[in-house]
Structure formats: structure tokens, C-alpha cells
XYZ file of C-alpha atoms in Angstrom:
441
model
C 5.388 31.143 4.820
C 7.821 28.558 4.714
C 8.703 26.893 1.385
C 8.124 23.107 1.474
C 11.960 22.005 1.280
C 12.694 24.471 4.696
C 10.170 22.401 6.336
C 11.717 19.399 8.573
C 10.227 16.089 9.090
C 11.609 13.584 10.969
C 12.541 10.138 9.989
C 9.599 7.517 10.620
C 12.549 5.715 12.776
C 13.820 8.869 14.903
C 9.792 9.381 15.412
C 9.587 5.640 16.940
C 12.749 6.267 18.898
C 11.636 9.457 20.684
C 7.940 7.914 20.571
C 9.665 4.658 22.796
C 12.723 7.392 24.526
C 9.027 9.658 25.789
C 5.619 6.760 26.446
C 5.518 4.639 28.613
C 3.888 1.513 26.210
C 1.276 0.158 28.879
C -2.312 1.598 29.086
C -5.731 0.955 31.353
C -7.420 -1.493 29.856
C -10.630 -0.181 31.895
C -10.487 3.356 30.399
C -14.431 3.576 29.477
C -15.112 2.592 25.628
C -12.380 0.497 25.101
C -13.552 -3.275 24.357
C -13.269 -6.459 26.350
C -10.312 -7.671 23.921
C -8.415 -4.252 24.517
C -7.012 -5.175 27.866
C -5.767 -8.307 26.673
C -3.718 -6.401 23.677
C -2.402 -2.749 26.656
C -0.742 -3.902 29.716
C -1.893 -2.302 32.380
C -0.169 0.690 33.419
C 2.483 0.872 36.043
C 2.006 3.414 39.280
C 3.622 7.738 38.614
C 3.318 6.527 34.605
C 0.278 9.589 34.481
C 3.584 12.069 34.761
C 3.410 11.467 30.911
C -0.066 11.772 30.167
C -2.739 10.180 29.636
C -2.406 7.704 26.009
C -5.636 7.034 23.873
C -7.220 3.680 22.194
C -8.607 4.308 19.311
C -10.185 1.349 17.085
C -10.075 1.753 13.864
C -13.433 -0.854 13.118
C -14.251 -3.504 10.343
C -16.376 -1.302 9.034
C -13.693 1.284 7.679
C -13.148 1.532 4.401
C -8.821 2.065 4.716
C -9.072 -1.052 5.785
C -9.990 -2.463 2.779
C -12.266 -5.634 4.156
C -12.775 -6.550 7.863
C -9.785 -6.143 9.383
C -9.840 -4.211 13.655
C -6.289 -2.557 13.762
C -6.099 -1.229 17.931
C -3.827 1.744 17.906
C -2.283 3.571 20.947
C -1.825 6.865 20.245
C 0.300 9.928 21.947
C -1.395 12.675 20.380
C -0.851 12.294 16.163
C 1.107 9.692 17.159
C 1.298 5.976 17.215
C 3.296 3.942 19.473
C 1.330 0.226 19.282
C -0.615 -0.842 16.701
C -2.126 -4.827 16.799
C -4.211 -5.495 13.833
C -7.041 -8.097 14.799
C -8.058 -10.784 12.190
C -10.862 -13.382 12.467
C -14.111 -11.531 11.808
C -14.261 -13.428 8.704
C -14.720 -16.996 10.021
C -14.110 -19.120 6.832
C -12.559 -22.608 7.963
C -11.715 -22.898 4.170
C -8.988 -25.473 5.838
C -10.979 -27.154 7.808
C -13.951 -27.236 4.637
C -10.953 -28.766 2.587
C -11.255 -32.001 5.152
C -15.014 -32.765 3.751
C -14.272 -32.907 -0.055
C -13.264 -34.427 -2.409
C -10.201 -32.463 -3.757
C -11.727 -31.136 -6.915
C -15.547 -29.369 -4.518
C -12.899 -27.430 -2.792
C -11.763 -25.974 -6.130
C -14.049 -22.926 -6.125
C -13.968 -22.024 -1.949
C -10.517 -20.826 -3.707
C -11.939 -18.283 -5.921
C -13.421 -17.313 -3.183
C -9.360 -16.084 -0.496
C -7.989 -13.168 -2.773
C -11.559 -12.492 -4.812
C -9.463 -10.324 -6.479
C -7.120 -12.279 -8.423
C -9.548 -16.291 -8.649
C -7.897 -17.474 -11.526
C -4.349 -17.753 -9.763
C -5.713 -19.191 -6.696
C -7.774 -21.963 -8.788
C -3.794 -22.726 -10.784
C -1.851 -22.810 -7.789
C -4.124 -25.291 -5.330
C -4.168 -27.204 -8.399
C -1.003 -27.419 -9.632
C -0.280 -29.067 -5.507
C -2.626 -31.084 -6.230
C -1.090 -32.111 -9.397
C 2.139 -32.990 -7.320
C 0.425 -34.805 -4.513
C -0.541 -37.643 -7.860
C 2.936 -37.190 -9.622
C 0.638 -35.955 -12.527
C 2.789 -31.932 -12.764
C 5.240 -33.280 -15.632
C 2.204 -34.763 -17.942
C 0.281 -31.869 -18.001
C -0.481 -30.832 -21.947
C 2.094 -27.245 -23.437
C -1.214 -25.478 -24.340
C -2.743 -26.546 -20.812
C 0.623 -24.555 -19.370
C -0.104 -21.310 -21.351
C -3.128 -20.385 -21.389
C -2.628 -21.141 -17.152
C -0.221 -19.010 -17.342
C -2.228 -16.123 -19.734
C -4.794 -16.526 -16.562
C -2.088 -16.168 -13.754
C -0.906 -12.882 -14.993
C -3.889 -11.145 -16.035
C -5.736 -11.745 -12.434
C -1.985 -10.820 -11.666
C -3.194 -6.986 -13.404
C -6.228 -7.736 -12.495
C -5.431 -7.157 -8.872
C -2.116 -4.799 -9.079
C -4.724 -2.566 -10.855
C -8.546 -2.073 -8.112
C -5.221 -2.339 -5.426
C -3.438 0.681 -6.542
C -7.099 2.390 -7.440
C -8.048 1.673 -4.132
C -4.454 2.259 -2.730
C -3.791 5.777 -4.877
C -8.246 7.197 -3.623
C -7.319 6.199 0.289
C -4.407 9.096 -0.110
C -6.734 11.278 -1.629
C -6.250 10.518 -5.456
C -10.113 9.871 -6.576
C -9.472 9.679 -9.919
C -6.868 6.801 -10.475
C -9.423 5.008 -8.840
C -12.041 5.301 -12.386
C -8.463 4.510 -14.491
C -7.897 1.480 -13.131
C -11.696 0.103 -12.689
C -12.442 0.659 -15.967
C -9.636 -1.746 -17.424
C -10.365 -4.172 -14.873
C -13.990 -4.395 -16.617
C -11.879 -5.387 -19.516
C -10.492 -7.519 -18.043
C -13.584 -9.580 -16.556
C -15.163 -9.107 -20.010
C -12.045 -11.729 -21.168
C -12.261 -13.393 -18.131
C -16.628 -13.654 -18.410
C -15.579 -14.776 -22.237
C -12.936 -17.989 -21.612
C -14.604 -19.244 -17.835
C -18.460 -18.442 -18.280
C -18.030 -16.167 -14.837
C -16.202 -12.821 -13.869
C -15.287 -13.417 -10.459
C -15.756 -16.783 -9.117
C -14.849 -18.191 -12.237
C -13.521 -22.616 -11.264
C -11.689 -22.518 -14.058
C -9.252 -24.918 -13.448
C -9.259 -28.277 -12.817
C -6.966 -30.818 -11.245
C -4.608 -32.239 -14.535
C -5.558 -29.556 -16.967
C -9.635 -27.133 -17.460
C -12.826 -27.081 -18.164
C -12.392 -26.062 -21.838
C -10.424 -24.372 -24.633
C -9.846 -20.133 -25.789
C -13.009 -19.586 -26.894
C -13.212 -18.410 -31.067
C -11.072 -15.003 -31.114
C -10.288 -14.391 -27.462
C -6.121 -14.530 -27.992
C -7.368 -11.438 -30.354
C -9.248 -9.447 -28.410
C -7.046 -10.028 -25.514
C -4.091 -8.685 -27.705
C -6.598 -5.648 -27.544
C -6.975 -5.468 -24.542
C -2.574 -5.159 -23.624
C -2.286 -2.867 -26.047
C -4.953 -0.259 -24.738
C -4.015 -1.063 -20.406
C -0.530 0.038 -21.220
C -1.786 3.520 -22.395
C -3.356 2.986 -19.129
C -0.111 2.698 -16.945
C 0.731 5.721 -18.406
C -2.288 7.973 -17.423
C -2.079 6.380 -13.911
C 1.657 7.255 -13.371
C 1.592 10.615 -15.508
C -1.163 11.422 -12.319
C 1.018 9.736 -9.488
C 4.641 9.274 -9.874
C 5.357 12.899 -10.120
C 2.712 14.067 -7.634
C 3.730 16.335 -5.336
C 0.926 15.602 -2.870
C 1.287 11.600 -3.568
C 4.514 11.462 -3.342
C 4.663 13.435 0.535
C 2.169 10.909 1.646
C 4.197 7.963 0.397
C 7.681 8.191 -0.074
C 9.460 7.759 3.676
C 7.092 6.551 5.047
C 6.247 2.624 7.121
C 9.828 1.780 5.970
C 9.934 -1.428 5.379
C 13.982 -2.983 5.399
C 14.718 -5.931 4.229
C 15.549 -7.999 7.241
C 12.522 -7.003 8.362
C 10.680 -8.138 5.668
C 12.340 -10.998 5.788
C 12.366 -12.233 9.132
C 8.288 -11.705 9.047
C 8.440 -13.613 5.810
C 6.898 -10.781 3.730
C 6.536 -12.215 -0.137
C 5.110 -10.725 -2.920
C 5.782 -7.271 -4.293
C 6.011 -6.358 -1.119
C 9.224 -8.157 0.530
C 10.791 -7.020 -3.120
C 9.774 -3.029 -2.800
C 11.953 -3.388 -0.148
C 15.161 -4.308 -2.284
C 14.616 -8.248 -2.225
C 15.000 -9.445 -5.444
C 12.651 -13.060 -4.567
C 10.052 -14.036 -6.807
C 8.862 -17.917 -7.199
C 8.305 -17.418 -11.406
C 12.005 -16.801 -11.616
C 13.322 -18.508 -8.238
C 11.841 -22.330 -8.415
C 10.273 -21.723 -12.110
C 6.991 -23.854 -12.302
C 4.326 -24.272 -15.936
C 5.984 -22.723 -18.928
C 8.030 -19.562 -16.768
C 10.853 -20.703 -16.919
C 10.771 -20.347 -20.957
C 9.552 -16.856 -20.726
C 11.581 -14.201 -20.805
C 10.276 -10.360 -17.639
C 11.907 -8.689 -15.218
C 11.417 -8.679 -11.307
C 11.671 -5.514 -10.265
C 12.673 -4.499 -7.017
C 12.658 -1.622 -4.737
C 15.964 -0.092 -2.971
C 13.930 1.894 0.411
C 11.184 -0.198 1.115
C 8.625 2.728 1.220
C 4.834 2.785 0.142
C 6.379 4.875 -2.901
C 8.281 1.897 -4.225
C 5.970 -0.765 -3.192
C 2.984 1.308 -5.143
C 6.733 1.784 -8.070
C 6.914 -2.605 -8.355
C 2.964 -2.857 -8.508
C 3.721 -0.945 -11.916
C 6.407 -2.485 -13.223
C 5.144 -5.137 -12.433
C 2.158 -5.002 -14.190
C 3.847 -3.956 -16.831
C 6.137 -6.719 -17.152
C 3.070 -9.699 -17.433
C 1.743 -7.533 -20.464
C 5.002 -8.490 -21.540
C 4.463 -12.170 -20.732
C 1.372 -11.773 -21.765
C 2.289 -11.262 -25.750
C 5.260 -13.926 -24.909
C 1.970 -16.597 -23.985
C -0.365 -15.994 -26.779
C 2.472 -15.593 -29.192
C 4.298 -18.987 -28.929
C 0.400 -20.645 -27.620
C 0.810 -24.283 -29.231
C -2.331 -26.677 -30.607
C -3.323 -29.502 -28.636
C -5.448 -31.355 -25.140
C -5.963 -28.756 -22.459
C -6.266 -31.495 -20.375
C -3.842 -34.641 -19.685
C -5.155 -37.811 -20.917
C -6.613 -40.129 -17.729
C -9.526 -40.619 -17.328
C -9.588 -42.008 -13.878
C -8.311 -37.454 -13.592
C -10.166 -35.833 -15.820
C -13.627 -36.501 -16.577
C -13.917 -38.719 -19.618
C -16.237 -36.169 -23.022
C -19.447 -36.162 -22.204
C -19.984 -38.117 -25.664
C -17.874 -40.807 -24.616
C -20.259 -41.344 -21.140
C -23.549 -41.717 -23.101
C -22.144 -44.599 -24.906
C -19.234 -46.559 -23.200
C -19.346 -48.362 -20.742
C -15.951 -47.931 -18.791
C -16.008 -43.395 -19.860
C -19.684 -43.969 -17.903
C -17.912 -46.452 -14.744
C -14.799 -43.341 -14.421
C -17.088 -40.483 -14.371
C -19.541 -42.197 -11.600
C -16.431 -42.590 -9.284
C -14.561 -38.823 -9.748
C -17.941 -37.089 -9.273
C -18.901 -39.614 -6.093
C -15.836 -40.090 -5.324
C -13.326 -38.352 -6.566
C -10.070 -39.112 -7.594
C -8.044 -41.489 -5.594
C -4.784 -39.960 -4.220
C -1.948 -41.813 -2.851
C -1.126 -41.872 0.517
C 1.744 -38.766 0.656
C 2.282 -34.618 2.535
C 3.320 -32.133 -0.385
C 3.303 -28.474 -0.599
C 3.311 -26.574 -3.418
C 3.419 -21.933 -3.372
C 2.984 -19.634 -6.092
C 3.943 -16.253 -6.888
C -0.069 -14.562 -6.582
C -0.166 -11.167 -7.303
C -0.142 -10.660 -3.263
C 3.448 -13.015 -2.007
C 3.267 -16.355 -1.496
C 0.236 -19.044 -1.673
C 0.861 -22.069 -0.711
C -0.873 -25.730 0.278
C 0.239 -27.660 1.977
C -1.833 -31.054 1.523
C -1.430 -34.066 3.956
C -2.967 -37.465 1.918
C -4.055 -40.848 3.628
C -5.060 -41.744 0.201
C -9.072 -41.845 -0.963
C -10.981 -38.511 -3.135
C -10.483 -36.373 0.202
C -7.355 -34.539 1.307
C -6.733 -35.458 5.748
C -5.386 -32.027 5.741
C -4.961 -28.906 4.210
C -3.126 -26.234 5.033
C -2.881 -22.845 3.362
C -0.231 -19.787 3.396
C -2.128 -16.785 3.200
C 0.360 -14.132 2.028
C -2.326 -11.025 2.866
C -2.557 -13.596 6.699
C 1.732 -13.255 6.295
C 2.116 -9.246 5.063
C 0.160 -8.251 7.736
C 1.426 -9.605 10.449
C 4.395 -6.294 9.907
C 2.301 -4.143 10.538
C 2.964 -3.679 14.498
C 6.249 -2.750 13.286
C 5.620 -0.252 10.046
C 2.941 1.385 12.300
C 4.867 2.386 15.445
C 6.293 6.102 15.258
C 3.990 7.133 12.215
C 1.238 9.900 12.210
C -2.269 8.619 12.155
C -2.988 9.579 8.528
C -0.164 7.831 7.578
C -2.267 4.141 8.322
C -4.107 4.295 5.348
C -1.200 5.448 2.779
C 0.830 2.224 4.966
C -2.469 0.071 4.863
C -2.661 0.819 1.318
C 0.685 0.030 -0.255
C 0.369 -3.858 1.783
C -2.426 -4.130 -0.468
C -4.320 -7.189 1.515
C -7.484 -9.327 0.969
C -9.173 -9.884 3.802
C -10.691 -13.224 2.198
C -7.082 -14.751 2.101
C -6.370 -13.546 5.466
C -9.191 -14.991 7.834
C -9.239 -18.479 5.644
């Protein structure tokens, strides 16, 4: 029996070139079992093409567990080799951007929870920072508010990466890792519940501040979690990083060169895994990230294995950031001192006419935003989450556009999948770590 070193496996780029040289690029849209969408995705075959043999069109349907949501991928197969791949999105039918035009700026905050629903706190922060930039109050945020927002974002990053890595490992056969990562993620949910009153859809951030301050004892609970989660990182790495099966399933699979990643607009860990040292927290600092020390992990090859390593190190850097935030957390208010932006205190609403009027206007009409347009983006777990707001004045946006990182990152699948084996699809999808909630926004 030959050893693993004697088995010659072609490079992904070589498989792509060979598939392109041997096979034609068309397939009949009238073959039995194909959906009405297939003829539009794949053109008709030409005369004499049958001499190469017939290729198979295979649907990875929206219900497939390894598509991490309602993603459909139409694969054109030559045996076990993929010759063409077309991702088909839009099964959630959300329409969040249009919904925003009929709601006040504050009323739209709960909808941001449902974008990357694995990191709702980070979505809240990115959206309100865009609105605060429109209002011109982004420089007035109290220091305590900014530190707590950073804590929320980094807890959300760890939570999202834990689930993403656990699901990725499970996709390629490592079931135990999912149990380890999910255990730590539940601890984060306990912290989030104590902070926000909800575990999943938090709606914690407010325009101009936060809905409430940290509860008593929360900082000590968070420190305890940070000490425990590092132990979990070590255990997960022991199970995966030098695991021969995991390495064979991920190394030199789904290679994304840095030039291609930049051309497609890929961001986040997927871009850094390709060797591009770009992180919005460093490139365009917001909140208090410029006051914190952390490193940006980058890969060298840009394969599934590099993307795994980048996310593992990013979680360690998030722990490092959280320790600094807890150590430096200043006292003071958590909201801007402006009753026309933040709801007045309840006791003042019940006893003073001016606060009652401000409360009534904010609830019924929303805050009065000036005309103009802004774009703000934050470094979310999946990549650059951006909000473009076009305002004509008043309490609701005229137009709102969401730059969803999962949607952009999925656009690279037609490049990554051709030339790969059928069994490589789930590994590549798991390494991209997308959420369809923000893709089908």
C-alpha cells in the first residue's frame, strides 16, 4: 500500500486548467430533473460536444446542511470534478433595505440583529455608528459608551467564530470540536443575556449611546469567561491544527490568491487568510480601537487551512482586546447629553413637560436627521459591514443600503469551486463562514 507521501494529488489550479482543456463549458438546459433556472445558468451545448461525454448538473439545494443556510449552488460536474459553479441566493426574501425607508432610525435597530444573526451586537454597533455619523454626534460619544461597544463587538466576534469553526470542523468530519466551541458560546450568551436582557436578538445599542449600563458583577463574570475560553482554544487546536485528516481536507483546497480576493471585494478573515493585512479596526479606527493593542493575523496561501488559522488567532486577539477594555473601562455616562437624540430619563418624563415633549417626538416621529448622505463600515466577524444612508431630513432615511460581507464573499464561489472535488465543496463553504441572513438582506 502506498504511503501518503507517495500519493500525488494535483494542485487545485492544475485541476482547473485540465478541466478547462478537456471539457466544454455548456450543458443542455432541457435535461430531465433540472430546474427552470438552469438554462439561464448554463448555455446550450454545441454540435459534436457529446464526443467528450455528458456532464451532470447537480443541485446543492437550500436544505443541504452544509450550505449553512438557504444557499443553493448549481454545480456542473465531470465525474467528481466540478467544472462550473453558480451560487443562487435570495431564498429568505427579507427586504430590510426597503423596510428601513418606512421606519424611524431607532425602529430599524432590531432589524440589524437579523443580519448576521450570529453577531447581533456587532450589527447594532455598526448601524448606530452610521446614523451617528449622519447626525454629527459620533465625536460626542462618552468614553464609557465607546469601551462597552468595543466589548460587545469583540464578544460577538468570538461567538461568531466559535460557531463558524465548530460548523466548519463538523462539515469535514470532526464532530467533537463543535461540542467544545458550542459550550463556550453558551457562556457568551449568558453574559449577553445579563447585559441586554436577551440572548439572541439583543437590540442593545441606541443612537447616541446604549440602552443600559453594565450590571453589577458583570465585569468579573466576563474575566472568568476569558480565562476559560482560552483553554477551549487550546483544546480545539489540539484536535484540528495537526490532525492529518483535517489537514488533508483543508490544505491547498479552495486557494484564493490575494489579487483575486481584492478584485472580488472579499473582506474579513477570508481576505486576511489570503495574505492581505487589512482590518478596518486598524486601517480606519473607530470607537477606541486606536487606543488598544492587538495584531492582525494573516495567512500565506489563502486556502481553507489558512482561513481556519486566521480565525483561531483572531479569537485570541479579541480576548486580548477584551482584557484591555475591562482594565481601562472608565466611569461616567453611557449616553450623549442630548434629550433630542436619547430618550430622557423616565422620572423626568413623568415630572417635567420639556422631557415629556422630547420623549413624545422621539417615539412618534423619530430623531430629526439632517439632509445628506454618509457611509460607515465596521469590521464584523464576516468582514466589512457597511451602511450607506441617504437622508432628506426627518426621522426616516430616504434610502438605506447595506454592504453585507457574506453576500460579497459568496461571489467568489464561481472562482473557488471549479477544479475542486465534490467532497471539497463543504470544506470550502465552511471556510468562507457566511450567514445567509445578511446575504439575503
